[in-house]
Amino acid sequence: MVSVLMDRLRNLRVHKRNGRQSRHKPLALLWGISRVATGRPHLAPWREFREEVGSLLAEFGLPESSVTPEYPFVHLQTSQLWDVHGLPPELDAVAHAAAFDRLNPEGGVTEQVARLLGDPFVRSQAVAVLRETYLADIDQHALLERLGLAGYESAGGIEDSTEDHARETVPAARRTVTSSRVIRDTTLTAKVKKLHGDHCQVCALQLSTRFGTYSEAAHIRGIGRPTTAPTNRPTCSSCARITTSSSTPWRSTSTPKEPFARPRTTAP
């Protein structure tokens, strides 16, 4: 069942505009995962969803997208990961915010998904899939911190068990943030990782998780500098932090050899 969950997360039906994937459904699912992680009911009233997910869409959604939490609230049901209770049949597949305001139905991940996400390892993998597949070009630290999932930024993604979880019951302080982010090509990132088989291009390590391999995309040139060549390479988590924080030029510290040398994509 875990493999089915990951497959459905990777293959969400998301709207595209100008070649870019909408973030509405992935952000709503991360919100749903955060409810399981913090011990809250997996279903929430629409009005609560509207306020919490609406603010996520405003801050982390595509700049050109409207803040319409009613769309993921109802349309995520097609993923078989999400339930909505309390709507009449004629509204079960219609994103009608005014009717939702009046009826205040409940929505969230299904009971079966919530049980799977109760396992911290499954939960960490689900967060990683959503981050890498749909949200690679946003400020993930700010997003996960906002959702109470700050411990899920690493490859392992398991929250530090020594933290005081009592803080989760206290409303977090909020601040208004205006940001300008470079638009990254997430499709290219996925292709580069697949091309190198998730092998780190600095130390040659391939990280393994319970559900496959993992790598991060480290930029070998500063983000935003004009170039026509690919500017990222797969690295392990440790080398990613070194290469992105160091002022020295990016270079491999290992002797190029298969499979770590750049794979040949055309016939000799």
PDB file of N, CA and C in Angstrom, residues 22-110:
ATOM      1  N   SER A  22       0.481  23.707 -11.424  1.00  0.00           N
ATOM      2  CA  SER A  22      -0.170  24.362 -10.289  1.00  0.00           C
ATOM      3  C   SER A  22       0.296  23.717  -8.983  1.00  0.00           C
ATOM      4  N   ARG A  23       0.379  24.512  -7.932  1.00  0.00           N
ATOM      5  CA  ARG A  23       0.810  24.004  -6.632  1.00  0.00           C
ATOM      6  C   ARG A  23      -0.365  23.781  -5.673  1.00  0.00           C
ATOM      7  N   HIS A  24      -1.583  24.021  -6.135  1.00  0.00           N
ATOM      8  CA  HIS A  24      -2.737  23.943  -5.244  1.00  0.00           C
ATOM      9  C   HIS A  24      -2.859  22.576  -4.571  1.00  0.00           C
ATOM     10  N   LYS A  25      -2.870  21.499  -5.358  1.00  0.00           N
ATOM     11  CA  LYS A  25      -3.055  20.161  -4.786  1.00  0.00           C
ATOM     12  C   LYS A  25      -1.865  19.729  -3.922  1.00  0.00           C
ATOM     13  N   PRO A  26      -0.608  19.903  -4.394  1.00  0.00           N
ATOM     14  CA  PRO A  26       0.523  19.520  -3.536  1.00  0.00           C
ATOM     15  C   PRO A  26       0.541  20.276  -2.204  1.00  0.00           C
ATOM     16  N   LEU A  27       0.234  21.560  -2.213  1.00  0.00           N
ATOM     17  CA  LEU A  27       0.228  22.328  -0.964  1.00  0.00           C
ATOM     18  C   LEU A  27      -0.889  21.847  -0.039  1.00  0.00           C
ATOM     19  N   ALA A  28      -2.048  21.541  -0.615  1.00  0.00           N
ATOM     20  CA  ALA A  28      -3.160  21.033   0.208  1.00  0.00           C
ATOM     21  C   ALA A  28      -2.803  19.687   0.823  1.00  0.00           C
ATOM     22  N   LEU A  29      -2.121  18.829   0.058  1.00  0.00           N
ATOM     23  CA  LEU A  29      -1.724  17.526   0.604  1.00  0.00           C
ATOM     24  C   LEU A  29      -0.663  17.669   1.684  1.00  0.00           C
ATOM     25  N   LEU A  30       0.288  18.581   1.504  1.00  0.00           N
ATOM     26  CA  LEU A  30       1.271  18.826   2.563  1.00  0.00           C
ATOM     27  C   LEU A  30       0.575  19.298   3.833  1.00  0.00           C
ATOM     28  N   TRP A  31      -0.415  20.147   3.666  1.00  0.00           N
ATOM     29  CA  TRP A  31      -1.206  20.597   4.817  1.00  0.00           C
ATOM     30  C   TRP A  31      -1.870  19.392   5.489  1.00  0.00           C
ATOM     31  N   GLY A  32      -2.425  18.473   4.675  1.00  0.00           N
ATOM     32  CA  GLY A  32      -3.051  17.277   5.232  1.00  0.00           C
ATOM     33  C   GLY A  32      -2.052  16.403   5.965  1.00  0.00           C
ATOM     34  N   ILE A  33      -0.848  16.259   5.412  1.00  0.00           N
ATOM     35  CA  ILE A  33       0.197  15.483   6.073  1.00  0.00           C
ATOM     36  C   ILE A  33       0.586  16.126   7.396  1.00  0.00           C
ATOM     37  N   SER A  34       0.633  17.461   7.407  1.00  0.00           N
ATOM     38  CA  SER A  34       1.017  18.157   8.644  1.00  0.00           C
ATOM     39  C   SER A  34       0.003  17.916   9.755  1.00  0.00           C
ATOM     40  N   ARG A  35      -1.260  17.732   9.404  1.00  0.00           N
ATOM     41  CA  ARG A  35      -2.282  17.453  10.420  1.00  0.00           C
ATOM     42  C   ARG A  35      -2.026  16.090  11.065  1.00  0.00           C
ATOM     43  N   VAL A  36      -1.667  15.112  10.242  1.00  0.00           N
ATOM     44  CA  VAL A  36      -1.352  13.789  10.789  1.00  0.00           C
ATOM     45  C   VAL A  36      -0.098  13.872  11.654  1.00  0.00           C
ATOM     46  N   ALA A  37       0.922  14.596  11.172  1.00  0.00           N
ATOM     47  CA  ALA A  37       2.196  14.692  11.896  1.00  0.00           C
ATOM     48  C   ALA A  37       2.036  15.352  13.257  1.00  0.00           C
ATOM     49  N   THR A  38       1.096  16.294  13.369  1.00  0.00           N
ATOM     50  CA  THR A  38       0.910  17.015  14.626  1.00  0.00           C
ATOM     51  C   THR A  38      -0.231  16.474  15.467  1.00  0.00           C
ATOM     52  N   GLY A  39      -0.782  15.301  15.070  1.00  0.00           N
ATOM     53  CA  GLY A  39      -1.787  14.645  15.902  1.00  0.00           C
ATOM     54  C   GLY A  39      -3.174  15.229  15.821  1.00  0.00           C
ATOM     55  N   ARG A  40      -3.448  16.027  14.785  1.00  0.00           N
ATOM     56  CA  ARG A  40      -4.794  16.585  14.632  1.00  0.00           C
ATOM     57  C   ARG A  40      -5.659  15.646  13.791  1.00  0.00           C
ATOM     58  N   PRO A  41      -6.980  15.791  13.841  1.00  0.00           N
ATOM     59  CA  PRO A  41      -7.853  14.936  13.016  1.00  0.00           C
ATOM     60  C   PRO A  41      -7.503  15.084  11.542  1.00  0.00           C
ATOM     61  N   HIS A  42      -7.589  13.980  10.797  1.00  0.00           N
ATOM     62  CA  HIS A  42      -7.198  14.050   9.386  1.00  0.00           C
ATOM     63  C   HIS A  42      -8.216  14.794   8.539  1.00  0.00           C
ATOM     64  N   LEU A  43      -9.443  14.938   9.024  1.00  0.00           N
ATOM     65  CA  LEU A  43     -10.456  15.742   8.348  1.00  0.00           C
ATOM     66  C   LEU A  43     -10.632  17.064   9.088  1.00  0.00           C
ATOM     67  N   ALA A  44     -10.840  18.134   8.326  1.00  0.00           N
ATOM     68  CA  ALA A  44     -11.020  19.457   8.925  1.00  0.00           C
ATOM     69  C   ALA A  44     -12.204  20.154   8.266  1.00  0.00           C
ATOM     70  N   PRO A  45     -12.914  20.998   8.992  1.00  0.00           N
ATOM     71  CA  PRO A  45     -14.015  21.749   8.389  1.00  0.00           C
ATOM     72  C   PRO A  45     -13.514  22.654   7.262  1.00  0.00           C
ATOM     73  N   TRP A  46     -14.362  22.859   6.268  1.00  0.00           N
ATOM     74  CA  TRP A  46     -14.006  23.695   5.128  1.00  0.00           C
ATOM     75  C   TRP A  46     -13.496  25.069   5.551  1.00  0.00           C
ATOM     76  N   ARG A  47     -14.158  25.705   6.507  1.00  0.00           N
ATOM     77  CA  ARG A  47     -13.751  27.064   6.884  1.00  0.00           C
ATOM     78  C   ARG A  47     -12.336  27.091   7.436  1.00  0.00           C
ATOM     79  N   GLU A  48     -11.949  26.039   8.161  1.00  0.00           N
ATOM     80  CA  GLU A  48     -10.574  25.951   8.653  1.00  0.00           C
ATOM     81  C   GLU A  48      -9.607  25.703   7.486  1.00  0.00           C
ATOM     82  N   PHE A  49      -9.986  24.802   6.584  1.00  0.00           N
ATOM     83  CA  PHE A  49      -9.181  24.535   5.396  1.00  0.00           C
ATOM     84  C   PHE A  49      -9.018  25.807   4.576  1.00  0.00           C
ATOM     85  N   ARG A  50     -10.115  26.522   4.377  1.00  0.00           N
ATOM     86  CA  ARG A  50     -10.082  27.749   3.561  1.00  0.00           C
ATOM     87  C   ARG A  50      -9.078  28.747   4.106  1.00  0.00           C
ATOM     88  N   GLU A  51      -9.069  28.958   5.409  1.00  0.00           N
ATOM     89  CA  GLU A  51      -8.152  29.936   5.996  1.00  0.00           C
ATOM     90  C   GLU A  51      -6.707  29.451   5.942  1.00  0.00           C
ATOM     91  N   GLU A  52      -6.460  28.215   6.325  1.00  0.00           N
ATOM     92  CA  GLU A  52      -5.080  27.725   6.431  1.00  0.00           C
ATOM     93  C   GLU A  52      -4.461  27.443   5.068  1.00  0.00           C
ATOM     94  N   VAL A  53      -5.183  26.741   4.207  1.00  0.00           N
ATOM     95  CA  VAL A  53      -4.638  26.432   2.882  1.00  0.00           C
ATOM     96  C   VAL A  53      -4.672  27.672   1.989  1.00  0.00           C
ATOM     97  N   GLY A  54      -5.681  28.513   2.169  1.00  0.00           N
ATOM     98  CA  GLY A  54      -5.728  29.761   1.395  1.00  0.00           C
ATOM     99  C   GLY A  54      -4.500  30.618   1.630  1.00  0.00           C
ATOM    100  N   SER A  55      -4.051  30.695   2.878  1.00  0.00           N
ATOM    101  CA  SER A  55      -2.854  31.489   3.174  1.00  0.00           C
ATOM    102  C   SER A  55      -1.608  30.831   2.580  1.00  0.00           C
ATOM    103  N   LEU A  56      -1.568  29.490   2.537  1.00  0.00           N
ATOM    104  CA  LEU A  56      -0.446  28.800   1.890  1.00  0.00           C
ATOM    105  C   LEU A  56      -0.417  29.101   0.397  1.00  0.00           C
ATOM    106  N   LEU A  57      -1.571  29.072  -0.243  1.00  0.00           N
ATOM    107  CA  LEU A  57      -1.637  29.359  -1.675  1.00  0.00           C
ATOM    108  C   LEU A  57      -1.215  30.792  -1.965  1.00  0.00           C
ATOM    109  N   ALA A  58      -1.583  31.717  -1.092  1.00  0.00           N
ATOM    110  CA  ALA A  58      -1.208  33.117  -1.297  1.00  0.00           C
ATOM    111  C   ALA A  58       0.298  33.309  -1.207  1.00  0.00           C
ATOM    112  N   GLU A  59       0.950  32.594  -0.287  1.00  0.00           N
ATOM    113  CA  GLU A  59       2.384  32.784  -0.074  1.00  0.00           C
ATOM    114  C   GLU A  59       3.248  31.898  -0.959  1.00  0.00           C
ATOM    115  N   PHE A  60       2.803  30.658  -1.226  1.00  0.00           N
ATOM    116  CA  PHE A  60       3.671  29.700  -1.908  1.00  0.00           C
ATOM    117  C   PHE A  60       3.135  29.231  -3.261  1.00  0.00           C
ATOM    118  N   GLY A  61       1.943  29.674  -3.637  1.00  0.00           N
ATOM    119  CA  GLY A  61       1.413  29.289  -4.941  1.00  0.00           C
ATOM    120  C   GLY A  61       2.123  30.020  -6.061  1.00  0.00           C
ATOM    121  N   LEU A  62       1.826  29.638  -7.302  1.00  0.00           N
ATOM    122  CA  LEU A  62       2.404  30.338  -8.443  1.00  0.00           C
ATOM    123  C   LEU A  62       1.970  31.801  -8.423  1.00  0.00           C
ATOM    124  N   PRO A  63       2.855  32.720  -8.759  1.00  0.00           N
ATOM    125  CA  PRO A  63       2.503  34.147  -8.703  1.00  0.00           C
ATOM    126  C   PRO A  63       1.286  34.487  -9.544  1.00  0.00           C
ATOM    127  N   GLU A  64       1.103  33.779 -10.675  1.00  0.00           N
ATOM    128  CA  GLU A  64      -0.010  34.097 -11.564  1.00  0.00           C
ATOM    129  C   GLU A  64      -1.292  33.353 -11.196  1.00  0.00           C
ATOM    130  N   SER A  65      -1.257  32.498 -10.176  1.00  0.00           N
ATOM    131  CA  SER A  65      -2.433  31.707  -9.795  1.00  0.00           C
ATOM    132  C   SER A  65      -3.321  32.459  -8.809  1.00  0.00           C
ATOM    133  N   SER A  66      -4.612  32.225  -8.934  1.00  0.00           N
ATOM    134  CA  SER A  66      -5.562  32.794  -7.980  1.00  0.00           C
ATOM    135  C   SER A  66      -5.577  31.960  -6.703  1.00  0.00           C
ATOM    136  N   VAL A  67      -5.960  32.596  -5.606  1.00  0.00           N
ATOM    137  CA  VAL A  67      -6.079  31.892  -4.329  1.00  0.00           C
ATOM    138  C   VAL A  67      -7.475  31.267  -4.283  1.00  0.00           C
ATOM    139  N   THR A  68      -7.548  30.006  -4.673  1.00  0.00           N
ATOM    140  CA  THR A  68      -8.836  29.310  -4.772  1.00  0.00           C
ATOM    141  C   THR A  68      -8.759  27.971  -4.042  1.00  0.00           C
ATOM    142  N   PRO A  69      -8.806  27.976  -2.709  1.00  0.00           N
ATOM    143  CA  PRO A  69      -8.701  26.712  -1.961  1.00  0.00           C
ATOM    144  C   PRO A  69      -9.846  25.747  -2.226  1.00  0.00           C
ATOM    145  N   GLU A  70     -10.960  26.247  -2.772  1.00  0.00           N
ATOM    146  CA  GLU A  70     -12.083  25.354  -3.045  1.00  0.00           C
ATOM    147  C   GLU A  70     -11.743  24.307  -4.105  1.00  0.00           C
ATOM    148  N   TYR A  71     -10.801  24.624  -4.994  1.00  0.00           N
ATOM    149  CA  TYR A  71     -10.453  23.667  -6.054  1.00  0.00           C
ATOM    150  C   TYR A  71      -9.748  22.424  -5.506  1.00  0.00           C
ATOM    151  N   PRO A  72      -8.646  22.556  -4.775  1.00  0.00           N
ATOM    152  CA  PRO A  72      -8.054  21.325  -4.233  1.00  0.00           C
ATOM    153  C   PRO A  72      -8.954  20.641  -3.218  1.00  0.00           C
ATOM    154  N   PHE A  73      -9.770  21.408  -2.499  1.00  0.00           N
ATOM    155  CA  PHE A  73     -10.636  20.823  -1.477  1.00  0.00           C
ATOM    156  C   PHE A  73     -11.544  19.758  -2.074  1.00  0.00           C
ATOM    157  N   VAL A  74     -12.089  20.037  -3.265  1.00  0.00           N
ATOM    158  CA  VAL A  74     -13.017  19.077  -3.859  1.00  0.00           C
ATOM    159  C   VAL A  74     -12.351  18.197  -4.909  1.00  0.00           C
ATOM    160  N   HIS A  75     -11.433  18.758  -5.712  1.00  0.00           N
ATOM    161  CA  HIS A  75     -10.880  17.997  -6.837  1.00  0.00           C
ATOM    162  C   HIS A  75      -9.796  17.003  -6.421  1.00  0.00           C
ATOM    163  N   LEU A  76      -9.250  17.110  -5.232  1.00  0.00           N
ATOM    164  CA  LEU A  76      -8.284  16.113  -4.768  1.00  0.00           C
ATOM    165  C   LEU A  76      -8.930  14.742  -4.583  1.00  0.00           C
ATOM    166  N   GLN A  77     -10.250  14.687  -4.576  1.00  0.00           N
ATOM    167  CA  GLN A  77     -10.927  13.394  -4.442  1.00  0.00           C
ATOM    168  C   GLN A  77     -10.575  12.457  -5.597  1.00  0.00           C
ATOM    169  N   THR A  78     -10.244  13.022  -6.780  1.00  0.00           N
ATOM    170  CA  THR A  78      -9.900  12.175  -7.930  1.00  0.00           C
ATOM    171  C   THR A  78      -8.577  11.443  -7.724  1.00  0.00           C
ATOM    172  N   SER A  79      -7.764  11.878  -6.768  1.00  0.00           N
ATOM    173  CA  SER A  79      -6.476  11.232  -6.503  1.00  0.00           C
ATOM    174  C   SER A  79      -6.625   9.959  -5.684  1.00  0.00           C
ATOM    175  N   GLN A  80      -7.804   9.738  -5.116  1.00  0.00           N
ATOM    176  CA  GLN A  80      -8.073   8.617  -4.203  1.00  0.00           C
ATOM    177  C   GLN A  80      -7.232   8.712  -2.925  1.00  0.00           C
ATOM    178  N   LEU A  81      -6.774   9.907  -2.630  1.00  0.00           N
ATOM    179  CA  LEU A  81      -6.024  10.162  -1.399  1.00  0.00           C
ATOM    180  C   LEU A  81      -6.821  11.054  -0.453  1.00  0.00           C
ATOM    181  N   TRP A  82      -7.959  11.532  -0.876  1.00  0.00           N
ATOM    182  CA  TRP A  82      -8.653  12.633  -0.208  1.00  0.00           C
ATOM    183  C   TRP A  82     -10.137  12.341  -0.110  1.00  0.00           C
ATOM    184  N   ASP A  83     -10.729  12.701   1.011  1.00  0.00           N
ATOM    185  CA  ASP A  83     -12.168  12.547   1.227  1.00  0.00           C
ATOM    186  C   ASP A  83     -12.809  13.894   1.510  1.00  0.00           C
ATOM    187  N   VAL A  84     -14.044  14.048   1.083  1.00  0.00           N
ATOM    188  CA  VAL A  84     -14.872  15.195   1.463  1.00  0.00           C
ATOM    189  C   VAL A  84     -16.206  14.636   1.959  1.00  0.00           C
ATOM    190  N   HIS A  85     -16.607  15.029   3.146  1.00  0.00           N
ATOM    191  CA  HIS A  85     -17.862  14.584   3.744  1.00  0.00           C
ATOM    192  C   HIS A  85     -18.771  15.787   3.987  1.00  0.00           C
ATOM    193  N   GLY A  86     -20.069  15.586   3.745  1.00  0.00           N
ATOM    194  CA  GLY A  86     -21.027  16.634   4.084  1.00  0.00           C
ATOM    195  C   GLY A  86     -21.512  17.450   2.910  1.00  0.00           C
ATOM    196  N   LEU A  87     -21.250  16.994   1.676  1.00  0.00           N
ATOM    197  CA  LEU A  87     -21.745  17.689   0.494  1.00  0.00           C
ATOM    198  C   LEU A  87     -22.855  16.880  -0.160  1.00  0.00           C
ATOM    199  N   PRO A  88     -23.896  17.529  -0.670  1.00  0.00           N
ATOM    200  CA  PRO A  88     -24.918  16.808  -1.421  1.00  0.00           C
ATOM    201  C   PRO A  88     -24.328  16.314  -2.739  1.00  0.00           C
ATOM    202  N   PRO A  89     -24.897  15.261  -3.330  1.00  0.00           N
ATOM    203  CA  PRO A  89     -24.333  14.664  -4.555  1.00  0.00           C
ATOM    204  C   PRO A  89     -24.091  15.666  -5.677  1.00  0.00           C
ATOM    205  N   GLU A  90     -24.969  16.670  -5.809  1.00  0.00           N
ATOM    206  CA  GLU A  90     -24.826  17.610  -6.922  1.00  0.00           C
ATOM    207  C   GLU A  90     -23.633  18.553  -6.760  1.00  0.00           C
ATOM    208  N   LEU A  91     -23.063  18.600  -5.542  1.00  0.00           N
ATOM    209  CA  LEU A  91     -21.911  19.475  -5.295  1.00  0.00           C
ATOM    210  C   LEU A  91     -20.637  18.679  -5.023  1.00  0.00           C
ATOM    211  N   ASP A  92     -20.727  17.367  -5.101  1.00  0.00           N
ATOM    212  CA  ASP A  92     -19.598  16.532  -4.694  1.00  0.00           C
ATOM    213  C   ASP A  92     -18.368  16.722  -5.571  1.00  0.00           C
ATOM    214  N   ALA A  93     -18.548  17.177  -6.811  1.00  0.00           N
ATOM    215  CA  ALA A  93     -17.405  17.375  -7.716  1.00  0.00           C
ATOM    216  C   ALA A  93     -17.345  18.803  -8.242  1.00  0.00           C
ATOM    217  N   VAL A  94     -18.010  19.722  -7.543  1.00  0.00           N
ATOM    218  CA  VAL A  94     -18.079  21.115  -7.999  1.00  0.00           C
ATOM    219  C   VAL A  94     -17.400  22.011  -6.971  1.00  0.00           C
ATOM    220  N   ALA A  95     -16.472  22.842  -7.440  1.00  0.00           N
ATOM    221  CA  ALA A  95     -15.781  23.778  -6.538  1.00  0.00           C
ATOM    222  C   ALA A  95     -16.632  25.029  -6.384  1.00  0.00           C
ATOM    223  N   HIS A  96     -17.480  25.042  -5.378  1.00  0.00           N
ATOM    224  CA  HIS A  96     -18.428  26.127  -5.165  1.00  0.00           C
ATOM    225  C   HIS A  96     -18.195  26.710  -3.768  1.00  0.00           C
ATOM    226  N   ALA A  97     -17.366  27.748  -3.703  1.00  0.00           N
ATOM    227  CA  ALA A  97     -16.953  28.290  -2.409  1.00  0.00           C
ATOM    228  C   ALA A  97     -18.131  28.775  -1.569  1.00  0.00           C
ATOM    229  N   ALA A  98     -19.106  29.420  -2.200  1.00  0.00           N
ATOM    230  CA  ALA A  98     -20.250  29.950  -1.440  1.00  0.00           C
ATOM    231  C   ALA A  98     -21.041  28.816  -0.801  1.00  0.00           C
ATOM    232  N   ALA A  99     -21.239  27.720  -1.540  1.00  0.00           N
ATOM    233  CA  ALA A  99     -21.962  26.575  -0.981  1.00  0.00           C
ATOM    234  C   ALA A  99     -21.150  25.936   0.141  1.00  0.00           C
ATOM    235  N   PHE A 100     -19.830  25.867  -0.030  1.00  0.00           N
ATOM    236  CA  PHE A 100     -18.983  25.312   1.030  1.00  0.00           C
ATOM    237  C   PHE A 100     -19.064  26.172   2.286  1.00  0.00           C
ATOM    238  N   ASP A 101     -19.091  27.495   2.093  1.00  0.00           N
ATOM    239  CA  ASP A 101     -19.205  28.400   3.253  1.00  0.00           C
ATOM    240  C   ASP A 101     -20.500  28.128   4.013  1.00  0.00           C
ATOM    241  N   ARG A 102     -21.546  27.845   3.281  1.00  0.00           N
ATOM    242  CA  ARG A 102     -22.850  27.623   3.911  1.00  0.00           C
ATOM    243  C   ARG A 102     -22.933  26.256   4.584  1.00  0.00           C
ATOM    244  N   LEU A 103     -22.428  25.224   3.917  1.00  0.00           N
ATOM    245  CA  LEU A 103     -22.565  23.849   4.413  1.00  0.00           C
ATOM    246  C   LEU A 103     -21.418  23.430   5.333  1.00  0.00           C
ATOM    247  N   ASN A 104     -20.256  24.066   5.169  1.00  0.00           N
ATOM    248  CA  ASN A 104     -19.062  23.755   5.965  1.00  0.00           C
ATOM    249  C   ASN A 104     -18.758  22.264   6.020  1.00  0.00           C
ATOM    250  N   PRO A 105     -18.561  21.619   4.848  1.00  0.00           N
ATOM    251  CA  PRO A 105     -18.231  20.183   4.833  1.00  0.00           C
ATOM    252  C   PRO A 105     -16.830  19.948   5.396  1.00  0.00           C
ATOM    253  N   GLU A 106     -16.499  18.688   5.625  1.00  0.00           N
ATOM    254  CA  GLU A 106     -15.163  18.330   6.104  1.00  0.00           C
ATOM    255  C   GLU A 106     -14.357  17.692   4.973  1.00  0.00           C
ATOM    256  N   GLY A 107     -13.051  17.977   4.971  1.00  0.00           N
ATOM    257  CA  GLY A 107     -12.193  17.387   3.955  1.00  0.00           C
ATOM    258  C   GLY A 107     -10.804  17.119   4.500  1.00  0.00           C
ATOM    259  N   GLY A 108     -10.097  16.192   3.862  1.00  0.00           N
ATOM    260  CA  GLY A 108      -8.730  15.869   4.258  1.00  0.00           C
ATOM    261  C   GLY A 108      -8.311  14.536   3.667  1.00  0.00           C
ATOM    262  N   VAL A 109      -7.124  14.084   4.021  1.00  0.00           N
ATOM    263  CA  VAL A 109      -6.669  12.780   3.517  1.00  0.00           C
ATOM    264  C   VAL A 109      -7.603  11.691   4.023  1.00  0.00           C
ATOM    265  N   THR A 110      -7.686  10.607   3.272  1.00  0.00           N
ATOM    266  CA  THR A 110      -8.572   9.511   3.653  1.00  0.00           C
ATOM    267  C   THR A 110      -8.083   8.847   4.945  1.00  0.00           C
TER     268      THR A 110
END
